[in-house]
mmCIF file of C-alpha atoms in Angstrom:
data_model
loop_
_atom_site.group_PDB
_atom_site.id
_atom_site.type_symbol
_atom_site.label_atom_id
_atom_site.label_comp_id
_atom_site.label_asym_id
_atom_site.label_seq_id
_atom_site.Cartn_x
_atom_site.Cartn_y
_atom_site.Cartn_z
ATOM 1 C CA ASP A 130 131.808 28.946 -34.213
ATOM 2 C CA ALA A 131 128.529 29.092 -32.393
ATOM 3 C CA MET A 132 127.000 32.104 -34.138
ATOM 4 C CA VAL A 133 124.806 34.810 -34.321
ATOM 5 C CA ILE A 134 124.306 35.681 -38.684
ATOM 6 C CA GLN A 135 122.101 38.476 -39.892
ATOM 7 C CA ASN A 136 121.384 38.322 -43.985
ATOM 8 C CA PRO A 137 121.788 40.619 -46.013
ATOM 9 C CA ARG A 138 124.830 42.335 -44.645
ATOM 10 C CA TYR A 139 123.561 45.453 -46.744
ATOM 11 C CA GLN A 140 120.273 46.277 -47.667
ATOM 12 C CA VAL A 141 118.518 49.164 -49.982
ATOM 13 C CA THR A 142 115.343 48.925 -50.358
ATOM 14 C CA GLN A 143 112.585 51.577 -52.074
ATOM 15 C CA PHE A 144 110.142 54.362 -50.109
ATOM 16 C CA GLY A 145 107.102 52.234 -49.485
ATOM 17 C CA LYS A 146 108.373 48.630 -51.089
ATOM 18 C CA PRO A 147 108.476 45.798 -48.204
ATOM 19 C CA VAL A 148 111.253 44.395 -46.783
ATOM 20 C CA THR A 149 112.714 41.299 -44.771
ATOM 21 C CA LEU A 150 115.497 41.400 -43.010
ATOM 22 C CA SER A 151 116.352 37.822 -41.560
ATOM 23 C CA CYS A 152 118.759 36.213 -38.226
ATOM 24 C CA SER A 153 119.731 32.805 -37.970
ATOM 25 C CA GLN A 154 121.883 31.624 -35.001
ATOM 26 C CA THR A 155 123.539 28.135 -34.027
ATOM 27 C CA LEU A 156 123.497 28.610 -30.119
ATOM 28 C CA ASN A 157 120.209 27.505 -29.337
ATOM 29 C CA HIS A 158 119.510 29.827 -27.016
ATOM 30 C CA ASN A 159 115.642 30.592 -26.586
ATOM 31 C CA VAL A 160 115.602 34.485 -26.389
ATOM 32 C CA MET A 161 115.577 36.629 -30.296
ATOM 33 C CA TYR A 162 115.682 40.356 -30.317
ATOM 34 C CA TRP A 163 115.470 43.173 -32.808
ATOM 35 C CA TYR A 164 116.867 46.029 -32.284
ATOM 36 C CA GLN A 165 116.973 49.126 -33.902
ATOM 37 C CA GLN A 166 120.051 51.399 -34.389
ATOM 38 C CA LYS A 167 120.490 55.033 -35.132
ATOM 39 C CA SER A 168 124.077 56.659 -36.124
ATOM 40 C CA SER A 169 125.156 58.081 -32.268
ATOM 41 C CA GLN A 170 122.332 56.521 -30.568
ATOM 42 C CA ALA A 171 121.171 53.524 -28.546
ATOM 43 C CA PRO A 172 119.952 49.710 -29.586
ATOM 44 C CA LYS A 173 116.461 50.027 -29.361
ATOM 45 C CA LEU A 174 114.518 47.063 -28.712
ATOM 46 C CA LEU A 175 111.244 46.843 -30.980
ATOM 47 C CA PHE A 176 110.396 42.913 -29.958
ATOM 48 C CA HIS A 177 112.096 39.699 -28.787
ATOM 49 C CA TYR A 178 110.635 36.782 -28.830
ATOM 50 C CA TYR A 179 111.347 33.630 -25.462
ATOM 51 C CA ASP A 180 110.477 30.800 -27.861
ATOM 52 C CA LYS A 181 107.342 31.308 -29.211
ATOM 53 C CA ASP A 182 106.392 34.323 -27.810
ATOM 54 C CA PHE A 183 105.888 37.116 -28.914
ATOM 55 C CA ASN A 184 106.593 39.964 -27.682
ATOM 56 C CA ASN A 185 106.233 43.919 -28.849
ATOM 57 C CA GLU A 186 107.532 47.323 -27.618
ATOM 58 C CA ALA A 187 105.149 49.684 -26.790
ATOM 59 C CA ASP A 188 107.054 52.100 -29.416
ATOM 60 C CA THR A 189 107.288 49.463 -32.048
ATOM 61 C CA PRO A 190 104.859 51.694 -35.657
ATOM 62 C CA ASP A 191 102.882 49.516 -36.667
ATOM 63 C CA ASN A 192 104.953 49.151 -39.970
ATOM 64 C CA PHE A 193 107.290 46.034 -38.367
ATOM 65 C CA GLN A 194 106.269 43.542 -37.722
ATOM 66 C CA SER A 195 108.275 39.551 -37.097
ATOM 67 C CA ARG A 196 108.480 36.085 -37.568
ATOM 68 C CA ARG A 197 109.656 33.445 -35.626
ATOM 69 C CA PRO A 198 109.166 30.744 -37.938
ATOM 70 C CA ASN A 199 111.399 27.934 -35.441
ATOM 71 C CA THR A 200 114.408 28.458 -32.750
ATOM 72 C CA SER A 201 117.175 28.840 -35.516
ATOM 73 C CA PHE A 202 115.098 31.607 -37.746
ATOM 74 C CA CYS A 203 113.794 34.843 -36.868
ATOM 75 C CA PHE A 204 112.485 37.465 -39.987
ATOM 76 C CA LEU A 205 112.451 41.428 -39.349
ATOM 77 C CA ASP A 206 109.790 42.783 -41.838
ATOM 78 C CA ILE A 207 109.351 46.226 -42.445
ATOM 79 C CA ARG A 208 105.675 47.150 -44.677
ATOM 80 C CA SER A 209 106.248 50.182 -46.238
ATOM 81 C CA PRO A 210 109.861 51.542 -45.095
ATOM 82 C CA GLY A 211 110.184 55.237 -44.708
ATOM 83 C CA LEU A 212 113.302 57.366 -45.409
ATOM 84 C CA GLY A 213 113.091 57.222 -41.177
ATOM 85 C CA ASP A 214 114.153 53.508 -41.161
ATOM 86 C CA ALA A 215 117.331 54.023 -42.967
ATOM 87 C CA ALA A 216 119.284 52.831 -40.208
ATOM 88 C CA MET A 217 121.495 49.285 -38.359
ATOM 89 C CA TYR A 218 119.470 46.536 -37.197
ATOM 90 C CA LEU A 219 120.145 44.429 -35.510
ATOM 91 C CA CYS A 220 119.632 40.310 -34.040
ATOM 92 C CA ALA A 221 120.384 39.363 -30.868
ATOM 93 C CA THR A 222 120.122 35.865 -29.436
ATOM 94 C CA SER A 223 120.266 35.327 -25.006
ATOM 95 C CA GLN A 224 119.618 31.910 -23.194
ATOM 96 C CA SER A 225 116.848 33.584 -21.588
ATOM 97 C CA ARG A 226 115.748 37.003 -20.968
ATOM 98 C CA VAL A 227 117.959 38.125 -17.858
ATOM 99 C CA ASP A 228 121.777 37.481 -19.561
ATOM 100 C CA GLU A 229 123.993 37.859 -21.573
ATOM 101 C CA GLN A 230 122.979 38.774 -25.377
ATOM 102 C CA TYR A 231 124.290 37.699 -28.435
ATOM 103 C CA PHE A 232 124.706 39.736 -31.333
ATOM 104 C CA GLY A 233 124.830 40.052 -34.844
ATOM 105 C CA PRO A 234 127.052 41.870 -37.864
ATOM 106 C CA GLY A 235 123.495 43.979 -38.057
ATOM 107 C CA THR A 236 121.911 44.658 -41.577
ATOM 108 C CA ARG A 237 122.131 48.548 -42.400
ATOM 109 C CA LEU A 238 119.087 49.595 -44.266
ATOM 110 C CA THR A 239 118.979 52.206 -47.161
ATOM 111 C CA VAL A 240 115.352 53.425 -48.475
ATOM 112 C CA THR A 241 115.993 55.768 -51.668
ATOM 113 C CA GLN B 110 115.993 61.654 -16.307
ATOM 114 C CA LYS B 111 117.008 59.101 -18.826
ATOM 115 C CA GLU B 112 117.365 55.666 -17.043
ATOM 116 C CA VAL B 113 120.971 55.177 -17.906
ATOM 117 C CA GLU B 114 123.256 57.648 -18.970
ATOM 118 C CA GLN B 115 126.422 57.008 -20.182
ATOM 119 C CA ASP B 116 129.008 59.653 -21.708
ATOM 120 C CA PRO B 117 128.257 60.034 -25.542
ATOM 121 C CA GLY B 118 132.899 61.084 -25.666
ATOM 122 C CA PRO B 119 133.969 61.594 -27.574
ATOM 123 C CA LEU B 120 136.930 60.941 -25.159
ATOM 124 C CA SER B 121 140.825 60.596 -27.082
ATOM 125 C CA VAL B 122 143.216 58.980 -25.091
ATOM 126 C CA PRO B 123 147.417 58.497 -26.186
ATOM 127 C CA GLU B 124 148.616 54.898 -26.200
ATOM 128 C CA GLY B 125 148.730 52.650 -22.977
ATOM 129 C CA ALA B 126 146.884 55.084 -20.904
ATOM 130 C CA ILE B 127 143.859 53.303 -18.059
ATOM 131 C CA VAL B 128 141.042 54.827 -19.969
ATOM 132 C CA SER B 129 137.024 54.887 -17.633
ATOM 133 C CA LEU B 130 134.841 54.552 -18.397
ATOM 134 C CA ASN B 131 131.581 55.525 -17.272
ATOM 135 C CA CYS B 132 127.109 55.046 -16.816
ATOM 136 C CA THR B 133 124.980 55.829 -13.906
ATOM 137 C CA TYR B 134 121.238 54.568 -13.675
ATOM 138 C CA SER B 135 118.479 54.725 -11.629
ATOM 139 C CA ASN B 136 116.167 52.031 -11.881
ATOM 140 C CA SER B 137 117.141 50.080 -8.052
ATOM 141 C CA ALA B 138 115.804 47.071 -9.491
ATOM 142 C CA PHE B 139 119.284 46.456 -12.742
ATOM 143 C CA GLN B 140 120.935 43.325 -11.124
ATOM 144 C CA TYR B 141 121.841 42.571 -14.769
ATOM 145 C CA PHE B 142 125.419 44.659 -15.607
ATOM 146 C CA MET B 143 126.889 45.149 -19.245
ATOM 147 C CA TRP B 144 129.957 46.684 -21.515
ATOM 148 C CA TYR B 145 129.723 46.161 -25.021
ATOM 149 C CA ARG B 146 132.099 47.123 -27.695
ATOM 150 C CA GLN B 147 131.086 48.052 -30.905
ATOM 151 C CA TYR B 148 133.828 49.464 -33.480
ATOM 152 C CA SER B 149 132.206 51.347 -36.414
ATOM 153 C CA ARG B 150 129.623 49.177 -38.920
ATOM 154 C CA LYS B 151 129.671 46.091 -36.758
ATOM 155 C CA GLY B 152 127.337 44.546 -34.634
ATOM 156 C CA PRO B 153 127.958 44.960 -30.404
ATOM 157 C CA GLU B 154 129.884 42.206 -29.483
ATOM 158 C CA LEU B 155 130.211 41.702 -25.525
ATOM 159 C CA LEU B 156 133.395 42.869 -23.357
ATOM 160 C CA MET B 157 131.873 41.916 -19.669
ATOM 161 C CA TYR B 158 129.039 40.155 -17.544
ATOM 162 C CA THR B 159 128.119 41.473 -13.689
ATOM 163 C CA TYR B 160 125.633 40.506 -11.121
ATOM 164 C CA SER B 161 124.441 42.661 -8.968
ATOM 165 C CA SER B 162 127.803 44.346 -7.194
ATOM 166 C CA GLY B 163 131.411 43.853 -7.311
ATOM 167 C CA ASN B 164 134.576 44.000 -9.512
ATOM 168 C CA LYS B 165 135.068 41.154 -12.704
ATOM 169 C CA GLU B 166 138.757 41.649 -14.088
ATOM 170 C CA ASP B 167 139.171 40.235 -17.977
ATOM 171 C CA GLY B 168 142.836 40.601 -19.356
ATOM 172 C CA ARG B 169 143.078 44.098 -19.732
ATOM 173 C CA PHE B 170 139.712 44.937 -18.937
ATOM 174 C CA THR B 171 137.467 45.298 -15.312
ATOM 175 C CA ALA B 172 134.451 45.625 -14.627
ATOM 176 C CA GLN B 173 132.992 46.988 -11.245
ATOM 177 C CA VAL B 174 129.879 48.039 -9.622
ATOM 178 C CA ASP B 175 128.686 50.064 -7.555
ATOM 179 C CA LYS B 176 124.928 49.709 -6.713
ATOM 180 C CA SER B 177 124.389 51.810 -3.740
ATOM 181 C CA SER B 178 125.532 54.943 -5.798
ATOM 182 C CA LYS B 179 124.034 53.235 -8.737
ATOM 183 C CA TYR B 180 127.201 53.957 -10.847
ATOM 184 C CA ILE B 181 129.108 51.777 -13.046
ATOM 185 C CA SER B 182 132.559 51.231 -14.676
ATOM 186 C CA LEU B 183 134.835 49.811 -17.173
ATOM 187 C CA PHE B 184 139.152 50.073 -17.020
ATOM 188 C CA ILE B 185 140.994 49.563 -20.024
ATOM 189 C CA ARG B 186 144.830 49.155 -19.442
ATOM 190 C CA ASP B 187 147.044 50.053 -21.003
ATOM 191 C CA SER B 188 145.169 50.667 -24.089
ATOM 192 C CA GLN B 189 145.884 50.435 -27.403
ATOM 193 C CA PRO B 190 144.250 51.501 -30.854
ATOM 194 C CA SER B 191 142.357 48.230 -31.207
ATOM 195 C CA ASP B 192 140.567 49.895 -28.222
ATOM 196 C CA SER B 193 138.964 52.179 -30.465
ATOM 197 C CA ALA B 194 135.883 51.664 -30.469
ATOM 198 C CA THR B 195 132.462 53.367 -29.398
ATOM 199 C CA TYR B 196 131.416 50.976 -25.684
ATOM 200 C CA LEU B 197 128.566 50.564 -24.664
ATOM 201 C CA CYS B 198 127.062 50.250 -20.767
ATOM 202 C CA ALA B 199 123.918 48.085 -20.724
ATOM 203 C CA MET B 200 121.959 46.612 -17.570
ATOM 204 C CA SER B 201 118.787 44.113 -16.690
ATOM 205 C CA ALA B 202 116.130 43.252 -14.169
ATOM 206 C CA ARG B 203 114.994 40.153 -12.579
ATOM 207 C CA GLY B 204 112.565 38.673 -14.247
ATOM 208 C CA ASN B 205 111.197 39.205 -17.924
ATOM 209 C CA THR B 206 112.746 42.456 -18.186
ATOM 210 C CA PRO B 207 114.663 43.401 -21.357
ATOM 211 C CA LEU B 208 118.376 44.879 -21.130
ATOM 212 C CA VAL B 209 117.868 49.211 -21.492
ATOM 213 C CA PHE B 210 121.367 50.528 -23.231
ATOM 214 C CA GLY B 211 123.294 53.766 -22.684
ATOM 215 C CA LYS B 212 124.187 55.748 -25.786
ATOM 216 C CA GLY B 213 127.483 54.516 -26.249
ATOM 217 C CA THR B 214 131.086 56.247 -25.558
ATOM 218 C CA ARG B 215 132.836 56.625 -28.352
ATOM 219 C CA LEU B 216 136.839 56.021 -27.614
ATOM 220 C CA SER B 217 139.550 57.496 -29.589
ATOM 221 C CA VAL B 218 143.223 55.591 -28.856
ATOM 222 C CA ILE B 219 145.511 57.349 -30.771
ATOM 223 C CA ALA B 220 149.074 55.792 -31.348
#
């Protein structure tokens, strides 16, 4: 089945220790998104790639970076995680920016 | 005023009830409307996708869009305990604009 895969599902990191979350897709979609979701809140868009074109949301902290080396993979790098960065990180894909988005299962990040 | 408003609930109903979930929005440019279901500690799963106004039915689920009132609804017929989840509405406008999500409504269907 075509799908969106995120690894790891659970990640524990120390305050200030860089961490990378990964996402891969077999849907061959053009657009890949990273969202942050905290408990009982809506997913908050951090950035997205349309093909290789990177689009950062205005309020995404500089601490968050992303890479998309090819169509299938996208990475979220958190350079110096703070306690406030503990959240579920969701990757999603869509064929275009207005098409429905398909989400992965998420990576739950804990910062100690 | 937030772009998308959604009552967070929780909403608790008995098994077999008809459930109505709603969102209102302020941006008249929104044309694409989606409903996602999110189980605890899982990613959102797309349930319904509609374009512009009208109704769409899929099994026990019906999505309605009323653009004149800036109001969308999701109806669940014959609700089951397995429908217990958080339901998120999401919408976007034409062009290079990403989805805007509601905060989600937490639904519990009691057997």
